[in-house]
Coordinates of C-alpha atoms and ligand atoms in Angstrom, one line a residue:
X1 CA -155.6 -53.0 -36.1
X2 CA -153.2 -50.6 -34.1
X3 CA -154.2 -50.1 -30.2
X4 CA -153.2 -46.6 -28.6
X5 CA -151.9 -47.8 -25.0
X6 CA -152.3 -44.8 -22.0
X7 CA -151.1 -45.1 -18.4
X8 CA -151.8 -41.8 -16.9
X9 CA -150.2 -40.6 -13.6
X10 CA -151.3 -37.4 -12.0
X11 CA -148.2 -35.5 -13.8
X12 CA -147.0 -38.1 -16.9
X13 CA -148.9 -39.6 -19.9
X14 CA -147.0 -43.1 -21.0
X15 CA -147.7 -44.2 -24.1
X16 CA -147.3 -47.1 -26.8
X17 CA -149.0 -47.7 -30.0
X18 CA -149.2 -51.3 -31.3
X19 CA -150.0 -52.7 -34.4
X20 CA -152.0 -56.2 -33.6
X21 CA -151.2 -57.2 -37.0
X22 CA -147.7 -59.1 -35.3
X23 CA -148.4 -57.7 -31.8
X24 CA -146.0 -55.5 -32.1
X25 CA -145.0 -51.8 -31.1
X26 CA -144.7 -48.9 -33.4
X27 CA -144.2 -45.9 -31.3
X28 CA -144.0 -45.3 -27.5
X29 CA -143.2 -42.6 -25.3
X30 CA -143.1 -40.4 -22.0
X31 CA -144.7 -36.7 -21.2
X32 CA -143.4 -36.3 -18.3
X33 CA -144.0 -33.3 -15.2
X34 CA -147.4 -32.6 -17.1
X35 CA -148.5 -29.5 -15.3
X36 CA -145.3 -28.3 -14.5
X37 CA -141.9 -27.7 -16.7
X38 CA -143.3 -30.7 -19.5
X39 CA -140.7 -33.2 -20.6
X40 CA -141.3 -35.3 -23.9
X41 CA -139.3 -38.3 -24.8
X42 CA -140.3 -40.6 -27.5
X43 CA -139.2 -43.2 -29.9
X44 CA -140.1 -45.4 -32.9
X45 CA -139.6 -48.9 -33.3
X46 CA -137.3 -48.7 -36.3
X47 CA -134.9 -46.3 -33.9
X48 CA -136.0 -42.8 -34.2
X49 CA -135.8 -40.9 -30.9
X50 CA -136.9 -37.7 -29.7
X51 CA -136.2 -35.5 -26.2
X52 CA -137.6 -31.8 -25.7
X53 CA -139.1 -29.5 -23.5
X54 CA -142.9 -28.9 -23.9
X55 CA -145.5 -26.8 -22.2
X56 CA -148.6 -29.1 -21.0
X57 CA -150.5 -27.6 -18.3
X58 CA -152.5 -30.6 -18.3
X59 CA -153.0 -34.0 -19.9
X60 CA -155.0 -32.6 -22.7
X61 CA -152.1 -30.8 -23.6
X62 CA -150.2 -33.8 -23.5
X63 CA -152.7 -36.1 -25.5
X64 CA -151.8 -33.4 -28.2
X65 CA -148.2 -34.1 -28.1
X66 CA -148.9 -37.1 -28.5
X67 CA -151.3 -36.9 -31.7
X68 CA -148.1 -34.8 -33.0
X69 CA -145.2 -37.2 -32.0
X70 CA -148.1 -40.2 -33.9
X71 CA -148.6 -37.9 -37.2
X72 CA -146.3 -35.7 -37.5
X73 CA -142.5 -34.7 -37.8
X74 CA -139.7 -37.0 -37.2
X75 CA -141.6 -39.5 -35.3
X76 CA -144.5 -39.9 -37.5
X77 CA -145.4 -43.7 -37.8
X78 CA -148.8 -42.9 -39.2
X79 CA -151.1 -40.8 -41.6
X80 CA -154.4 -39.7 -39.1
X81 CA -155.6 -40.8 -36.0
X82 CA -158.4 -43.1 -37.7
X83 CA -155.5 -45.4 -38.1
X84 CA -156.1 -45.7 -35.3
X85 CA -159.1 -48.3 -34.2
X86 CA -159.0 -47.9 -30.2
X87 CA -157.6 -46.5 -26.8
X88 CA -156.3 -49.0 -24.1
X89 CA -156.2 -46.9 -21.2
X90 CA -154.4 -48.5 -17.4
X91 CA -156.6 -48.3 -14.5
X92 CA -155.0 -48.8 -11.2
X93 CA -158.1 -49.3 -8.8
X94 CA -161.3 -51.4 -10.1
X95 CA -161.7 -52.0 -6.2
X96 CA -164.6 -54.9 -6.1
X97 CA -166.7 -53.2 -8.9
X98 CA -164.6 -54.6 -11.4
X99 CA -163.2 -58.0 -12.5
X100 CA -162.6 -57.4 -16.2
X101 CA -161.7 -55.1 -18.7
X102 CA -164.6 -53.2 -20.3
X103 CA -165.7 -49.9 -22.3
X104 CA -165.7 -46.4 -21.3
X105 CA -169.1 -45.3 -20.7
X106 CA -170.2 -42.4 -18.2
X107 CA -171.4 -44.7 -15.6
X108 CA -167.5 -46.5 -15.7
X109 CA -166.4 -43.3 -15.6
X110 CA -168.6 -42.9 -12.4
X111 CA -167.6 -46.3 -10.9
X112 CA -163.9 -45.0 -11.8
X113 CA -164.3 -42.2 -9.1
X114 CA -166.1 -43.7 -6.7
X115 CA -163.3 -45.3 -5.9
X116 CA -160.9 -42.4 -5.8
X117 CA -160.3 -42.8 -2.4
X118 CA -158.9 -46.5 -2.5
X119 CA -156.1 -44.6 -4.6
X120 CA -156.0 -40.8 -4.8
X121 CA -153.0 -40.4 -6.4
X122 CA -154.3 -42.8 -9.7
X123 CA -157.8 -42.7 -10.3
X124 CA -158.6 -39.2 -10.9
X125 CA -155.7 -39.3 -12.9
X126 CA -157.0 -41.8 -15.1
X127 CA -160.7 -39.9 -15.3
X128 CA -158.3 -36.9 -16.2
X129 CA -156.4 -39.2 -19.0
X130 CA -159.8 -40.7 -20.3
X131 CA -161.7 -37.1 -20.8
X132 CA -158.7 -35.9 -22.6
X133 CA -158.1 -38.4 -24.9
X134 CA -161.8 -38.3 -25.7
X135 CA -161.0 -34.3 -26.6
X136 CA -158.0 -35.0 -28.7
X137 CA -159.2 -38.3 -30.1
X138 CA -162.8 -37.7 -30.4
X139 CA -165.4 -39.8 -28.6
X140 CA -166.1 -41.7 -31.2
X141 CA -163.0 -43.5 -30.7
X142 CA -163.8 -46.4 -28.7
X143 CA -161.8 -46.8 -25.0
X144 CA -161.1 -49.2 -22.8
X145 CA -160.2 -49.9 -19.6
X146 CA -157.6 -52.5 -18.1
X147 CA -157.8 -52.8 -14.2
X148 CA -154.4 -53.8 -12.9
X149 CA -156.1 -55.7 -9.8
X150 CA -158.9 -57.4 -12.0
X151 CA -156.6 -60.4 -12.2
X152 CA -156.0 -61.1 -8.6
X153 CA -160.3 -60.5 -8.1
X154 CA -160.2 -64.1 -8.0
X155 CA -158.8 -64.2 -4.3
X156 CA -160.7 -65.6 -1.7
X157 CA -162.4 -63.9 1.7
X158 CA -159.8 -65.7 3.7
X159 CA -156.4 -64.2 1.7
X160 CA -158.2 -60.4 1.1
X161 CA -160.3 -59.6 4.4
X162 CA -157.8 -57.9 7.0
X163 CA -158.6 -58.3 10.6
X164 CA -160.4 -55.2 11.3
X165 CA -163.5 -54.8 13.1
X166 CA -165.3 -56.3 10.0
X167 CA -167.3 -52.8 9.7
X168 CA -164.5 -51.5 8.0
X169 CA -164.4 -53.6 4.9
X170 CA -168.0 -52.8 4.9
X171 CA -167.9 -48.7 5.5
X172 CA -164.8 -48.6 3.4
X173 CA -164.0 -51.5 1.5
X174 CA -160.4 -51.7 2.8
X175 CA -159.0 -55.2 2.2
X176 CA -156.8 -56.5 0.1
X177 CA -156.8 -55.8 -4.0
X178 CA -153.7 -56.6 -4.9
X179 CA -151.7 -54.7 -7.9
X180 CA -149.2 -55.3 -11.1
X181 CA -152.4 -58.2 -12.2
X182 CA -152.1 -57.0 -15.6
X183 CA -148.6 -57.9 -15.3
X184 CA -149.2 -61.4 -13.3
X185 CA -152.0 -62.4 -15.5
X186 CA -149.8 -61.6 -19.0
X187 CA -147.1 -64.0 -17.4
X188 CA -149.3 -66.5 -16.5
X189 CA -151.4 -66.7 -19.8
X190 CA -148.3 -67.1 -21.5
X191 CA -147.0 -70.0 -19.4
X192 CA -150.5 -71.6 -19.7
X193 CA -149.8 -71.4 -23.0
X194 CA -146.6 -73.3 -23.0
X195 CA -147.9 -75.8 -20.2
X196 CA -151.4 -76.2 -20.3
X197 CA -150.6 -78.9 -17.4
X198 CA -149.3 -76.7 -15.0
X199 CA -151.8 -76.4 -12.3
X200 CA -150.1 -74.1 -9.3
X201 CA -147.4 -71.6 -10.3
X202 CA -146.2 -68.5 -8.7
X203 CA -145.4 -65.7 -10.5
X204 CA -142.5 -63.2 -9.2
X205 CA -142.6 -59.6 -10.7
X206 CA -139.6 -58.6 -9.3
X207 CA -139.0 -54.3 -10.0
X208 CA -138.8 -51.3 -8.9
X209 CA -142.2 -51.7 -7.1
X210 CA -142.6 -55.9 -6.3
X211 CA -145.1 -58.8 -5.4
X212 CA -145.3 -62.2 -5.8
X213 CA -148.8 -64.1 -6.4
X214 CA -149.9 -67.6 -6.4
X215 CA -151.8 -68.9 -9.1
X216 CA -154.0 -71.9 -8.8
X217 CA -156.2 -73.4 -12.2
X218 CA -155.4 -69.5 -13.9
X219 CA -156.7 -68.2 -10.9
X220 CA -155.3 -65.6 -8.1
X221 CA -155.6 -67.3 -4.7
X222 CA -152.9 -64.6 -3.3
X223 CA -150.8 -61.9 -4.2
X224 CA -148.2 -60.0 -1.8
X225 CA -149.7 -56.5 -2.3
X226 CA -152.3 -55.1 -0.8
X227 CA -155.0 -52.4 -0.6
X228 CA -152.3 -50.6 -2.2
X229 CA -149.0 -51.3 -3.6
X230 CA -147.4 -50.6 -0.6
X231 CA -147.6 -54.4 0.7
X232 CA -145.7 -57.2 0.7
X233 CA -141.8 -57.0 0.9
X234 CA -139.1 -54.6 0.9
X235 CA -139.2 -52.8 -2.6
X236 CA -137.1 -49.9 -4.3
X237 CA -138.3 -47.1 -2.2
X238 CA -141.6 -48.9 -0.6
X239 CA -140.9 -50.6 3.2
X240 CA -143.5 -53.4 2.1
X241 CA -145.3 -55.5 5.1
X242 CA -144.0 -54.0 8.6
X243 CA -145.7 -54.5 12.0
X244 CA -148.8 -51.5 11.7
X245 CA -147.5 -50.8 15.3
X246 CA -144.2 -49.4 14.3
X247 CA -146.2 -46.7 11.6
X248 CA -148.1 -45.5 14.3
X249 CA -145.2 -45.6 16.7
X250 CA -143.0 -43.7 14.0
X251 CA -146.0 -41.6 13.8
X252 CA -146.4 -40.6 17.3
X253 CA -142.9 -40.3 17.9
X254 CA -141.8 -37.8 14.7
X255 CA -145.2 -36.0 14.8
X256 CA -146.1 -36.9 11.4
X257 CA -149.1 -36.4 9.3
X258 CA -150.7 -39.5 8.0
X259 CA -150.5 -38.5 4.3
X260 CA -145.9 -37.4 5.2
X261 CA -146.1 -41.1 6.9
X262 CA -147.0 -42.6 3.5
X263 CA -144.6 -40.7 1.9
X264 CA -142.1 -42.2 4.1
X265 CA -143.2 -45.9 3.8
X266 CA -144.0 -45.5 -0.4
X267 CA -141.2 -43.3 -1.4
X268 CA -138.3 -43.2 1.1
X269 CA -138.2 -46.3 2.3
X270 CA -137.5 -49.8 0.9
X271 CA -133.8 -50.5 -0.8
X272 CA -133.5 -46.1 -0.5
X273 CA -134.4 -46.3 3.4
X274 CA -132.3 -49.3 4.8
X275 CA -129.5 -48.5 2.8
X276 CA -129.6 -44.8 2.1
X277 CA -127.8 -45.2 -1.4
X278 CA -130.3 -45.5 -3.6
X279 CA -133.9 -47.4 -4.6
X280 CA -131.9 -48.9 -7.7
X281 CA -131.3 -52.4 -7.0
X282 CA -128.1 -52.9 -8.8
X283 CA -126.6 -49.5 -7.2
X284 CA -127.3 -51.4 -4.0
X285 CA -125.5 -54.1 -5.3
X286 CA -122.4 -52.5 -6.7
X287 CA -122.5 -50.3 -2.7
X288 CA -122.4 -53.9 -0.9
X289 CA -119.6 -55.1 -3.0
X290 CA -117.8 -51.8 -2.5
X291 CA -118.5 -52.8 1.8
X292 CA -121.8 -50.5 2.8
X293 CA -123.1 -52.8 5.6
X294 CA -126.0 -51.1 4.8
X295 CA -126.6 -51.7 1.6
X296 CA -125.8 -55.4 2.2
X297 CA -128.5 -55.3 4.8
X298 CA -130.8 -54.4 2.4
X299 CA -130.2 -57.0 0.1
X300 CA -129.9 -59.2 3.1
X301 CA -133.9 -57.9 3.5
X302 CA -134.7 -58.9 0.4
X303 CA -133.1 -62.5 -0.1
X304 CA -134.8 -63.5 3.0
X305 CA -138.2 -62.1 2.5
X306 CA -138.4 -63.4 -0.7
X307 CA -138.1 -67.0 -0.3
X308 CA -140.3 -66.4 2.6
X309 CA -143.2 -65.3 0.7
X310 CA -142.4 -68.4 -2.3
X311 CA -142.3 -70.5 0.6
X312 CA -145.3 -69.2 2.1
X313 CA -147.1 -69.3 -1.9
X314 CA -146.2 -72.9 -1.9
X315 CA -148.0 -74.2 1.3
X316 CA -150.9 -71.7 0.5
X317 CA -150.8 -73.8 -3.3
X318 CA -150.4 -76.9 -1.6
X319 CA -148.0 -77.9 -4.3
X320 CA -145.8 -76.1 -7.2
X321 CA -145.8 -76.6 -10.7
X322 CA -143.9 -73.6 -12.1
X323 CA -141.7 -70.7 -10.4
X324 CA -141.8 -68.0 -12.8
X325 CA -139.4 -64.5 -12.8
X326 CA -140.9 -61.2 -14.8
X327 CA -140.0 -57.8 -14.8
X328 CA -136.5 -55.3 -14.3
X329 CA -135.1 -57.1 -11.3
X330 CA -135.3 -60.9 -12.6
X331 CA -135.4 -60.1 -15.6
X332 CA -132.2 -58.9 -15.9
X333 CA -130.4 -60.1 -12.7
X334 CA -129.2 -63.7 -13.5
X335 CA -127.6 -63.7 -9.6
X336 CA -130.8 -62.8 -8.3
X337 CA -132.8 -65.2 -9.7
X338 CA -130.0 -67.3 -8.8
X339 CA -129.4 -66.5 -5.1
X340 CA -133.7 -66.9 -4.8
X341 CA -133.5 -70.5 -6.1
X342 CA -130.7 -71.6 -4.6
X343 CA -132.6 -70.6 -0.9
X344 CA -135.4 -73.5 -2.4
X345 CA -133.2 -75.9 -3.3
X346 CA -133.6 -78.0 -0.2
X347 CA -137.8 -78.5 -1.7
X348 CA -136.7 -79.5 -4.9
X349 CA -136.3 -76.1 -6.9
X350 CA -133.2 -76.5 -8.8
X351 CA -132.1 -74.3 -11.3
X352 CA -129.7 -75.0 -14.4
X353 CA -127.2 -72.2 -12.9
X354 CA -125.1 -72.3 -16.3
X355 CA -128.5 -71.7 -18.3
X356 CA -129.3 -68.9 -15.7
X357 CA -126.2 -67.1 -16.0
X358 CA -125.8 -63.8 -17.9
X359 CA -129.2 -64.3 -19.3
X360 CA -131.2 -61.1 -19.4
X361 CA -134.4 -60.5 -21.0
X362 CA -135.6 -63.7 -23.0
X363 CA -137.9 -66.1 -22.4
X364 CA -136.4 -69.4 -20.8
X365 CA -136.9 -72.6 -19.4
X366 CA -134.2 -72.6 -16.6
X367 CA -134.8 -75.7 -13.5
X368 CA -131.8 -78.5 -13.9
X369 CA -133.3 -82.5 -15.4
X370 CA -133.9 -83.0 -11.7
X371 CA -135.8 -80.0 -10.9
X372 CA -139.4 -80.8 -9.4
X373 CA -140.6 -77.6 -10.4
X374 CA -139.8 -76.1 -13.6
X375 CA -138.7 -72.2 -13.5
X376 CA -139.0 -69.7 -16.0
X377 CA -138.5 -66.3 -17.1
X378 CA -141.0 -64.5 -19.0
X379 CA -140.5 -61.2 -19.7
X380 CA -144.0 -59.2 -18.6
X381 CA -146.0 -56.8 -21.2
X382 CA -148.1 -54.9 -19.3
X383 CA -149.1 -53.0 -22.7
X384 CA -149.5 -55.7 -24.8
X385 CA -151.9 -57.0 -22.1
X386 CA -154.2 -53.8 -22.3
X387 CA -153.9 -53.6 -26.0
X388 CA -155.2 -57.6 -26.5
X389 CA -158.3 -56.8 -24.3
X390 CA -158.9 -53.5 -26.3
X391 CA -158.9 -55.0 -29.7
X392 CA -161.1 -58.1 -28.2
X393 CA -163.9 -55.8 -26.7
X394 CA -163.6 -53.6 -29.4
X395 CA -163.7 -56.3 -32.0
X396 CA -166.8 -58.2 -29.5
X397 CA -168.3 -54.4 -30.0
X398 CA -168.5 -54.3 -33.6
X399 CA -170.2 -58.1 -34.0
Ligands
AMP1 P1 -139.2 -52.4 -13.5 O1 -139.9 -51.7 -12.4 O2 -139.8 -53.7 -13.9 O3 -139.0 -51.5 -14.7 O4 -137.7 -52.7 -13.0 C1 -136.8 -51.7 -12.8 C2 -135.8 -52.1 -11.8 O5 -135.1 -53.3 -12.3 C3 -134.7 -51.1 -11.5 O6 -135.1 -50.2 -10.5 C4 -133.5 -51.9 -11.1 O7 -133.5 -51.9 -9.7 C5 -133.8 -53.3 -11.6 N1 -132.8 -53.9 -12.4 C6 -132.6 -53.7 -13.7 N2 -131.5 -54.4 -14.1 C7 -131.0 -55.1 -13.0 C8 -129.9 -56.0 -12.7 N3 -129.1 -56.4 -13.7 N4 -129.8 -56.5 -11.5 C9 -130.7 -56.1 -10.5 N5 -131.7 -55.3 -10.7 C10 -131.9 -54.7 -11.9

């Protein structure tokens, strides 16, 4: 069974198809600045590549690129769409209306954009990505959707409910959701799998954007992001938690709009703001070693407030099984899962630092004989995620 995987933005169409037979992926690609001056780049799993320019006023357009790159030309990987059996699609907000993956139907559709306003900039774009796959795919192709905060649904009043005046969680449902579940949920499935034993684990998905979330019995008790993504700690171009007085402050003071303030604190902010080089960790890395105070201050941010949050997880778990590191940042960075663990030595933590280093990208046991907790990296598939619950509700459809 192959599984078309979709994350639509308001201006790019991601995609990946993957055979199930072997979980593995065929094709996958970007149309990028849909709407504007279209950019396509593709690539097939045995190595075959593809970058042009292409006209796609909207995402229908770029659906049809993609049917193209799929079936035809260089790319081609198969013979018609009915090879295809579903469509996975990424959904960033299920809000409280939704705890699981399910079908497209009109009235999810519906329950889609009633929660527009919990994110603006994702949810319509994913009603606009669903209608126009359904045009280039026909409707009889089943659809899913995957709800990247489903996963942390699990939390409890205490960890999501700000401290507003309660009226508005009830006008508005503002409170905490979390985000990157499909992500945190992959990881943890997959350590279940390898130790069923381990009761309370935290999960780091360390990226561009990052949280942290504490798992107890498979279950989200907390997660560092918030009603949106901008929560938690200090991220690639996102500020992460900051006192709300110094928004409004900043606010007052610059005479800024609230939609230009959370520009500021999603896209100009984080590792970018502090040390004005760049959101890219390891350029922020290689600026520190070359002397910017600033950019050492940044990292500075980061190795402090990351602990702090593990440390945090930990009390809140009463206990840890299993540290776990997904995603670009610790997947790749052997010093920065290092310099994290060796912060949590003094409870125990203790990595096998020889293991650790130069390891990118594999799946590894790494805590020392005496560790108390063992620590892993797994790398994350958010895709592979989507495209498991699409074949099982499509294949619980057809029983
Ligand atoms: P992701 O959002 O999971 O795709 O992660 C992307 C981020 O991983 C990039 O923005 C980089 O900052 C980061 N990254 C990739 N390689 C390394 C590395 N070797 N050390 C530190 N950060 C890295």
């Amino acid at each position: 069974m192959k599984i078309l995987v979709i994350n639509c933005g308001s201006s790019s169409l991601k995609y990946q198809l993957i055979d199930m037979d072997g979980e593995q992926c065929l094709a996958k690609g970007l149309c990028d600045r849909v709407g504007i001056d279209g950019k396509v780049k593709a690539e097939t799993a045995d190595g075959r590549k593809a970058k042009f320019d292409a006209a796609m006023p909207d995402h229908t357009a770029a659906f049809n690129e993609v049917k193209k790159l799929l079936t035809e030309g260089e790319l081609k990987v198969i013979h018609d769409l009915d090879e295809i059996a579903a469509i996975g699609h990424r959904v960033v907000q299920g809000g409280a209306l939704y705890h699981e993956s399910c079908l497209v139907t009109d009235e999810v559709k519906a329950g889609i954009a009633s929660l527009n306003d919990l994110a603006p900039l994702h949810n319509p774009a994913h009603i606009q990505g669903i209608n126009a796959a359904q045009q280039v795919f026909g409707m009889d192709k089943p659809e899913v959707v995957v709800f990247d905060n489903a996963f942390h649904s699990t939390m409890p009043p205490k960890a999501y409910i700000y401290p507003f005046p309660y009226e508005y969680y009830e006008k508005y449902q503002v409170r905490k959701y979390g985000a990157h579940g499909t992500s945190h949920r992959y990881v943890s499935l997959r350590l279940q799998e390898l130790h069923p034993e381990f009761k309370k684990v935290i999960v780091c998905h360390l990226g561009n954007g990052s949280s942290i979330t504490a798992i107890k019995d498979g279950k989200v008790i907390d997660t560092s992001m918030g009603l949106t993504p901008l929560d938690g700690f200090i991220m690639g171009s996102r500020c992460g938690a900051v006192d709300p007085s110094a928004v409004t402050f900043i606010m007052d003071k610059e005479n800024i709009s609230p939609m230009d303030m959370s520009d500021l604190m999603n896209k100009k902010s984080g590792f970018l703001g502090v040390s004005g080089v760049s959101p890219d960790m390891r350029d922020v890395e290689i600026a520190a070693a070359d002397g910017n105070e600033r950019a050492q201050l940044a990292l500075d941010i980061f190795y402090y407030e990351v602990p702090k949050i593990i440390g945090g997880y930990i009390t809140a778990l009463q206990g840890l099984d299993a540290l776990v590191f997904t995603a670009g940042i610790s997947e790749n960075g052997a010093n920065v899962r290092q310099d994290i663990c060796k912060q949590l030595e003094f409870l125990g933590i203790k990595m096998d630092y020889e293991k650790n280093e130069g390891l990118r990208g594999k799946e590894t046991r790494l805590d020392a004989p005496d560790s108390k907790v063992a620590i892993y990296l797994i790398p994350t598939n958010e895709e592979l995620m989507i495209a498991r619950d699409t074949k099982e509700i499509v294949e619980n459809m057809n029983k």
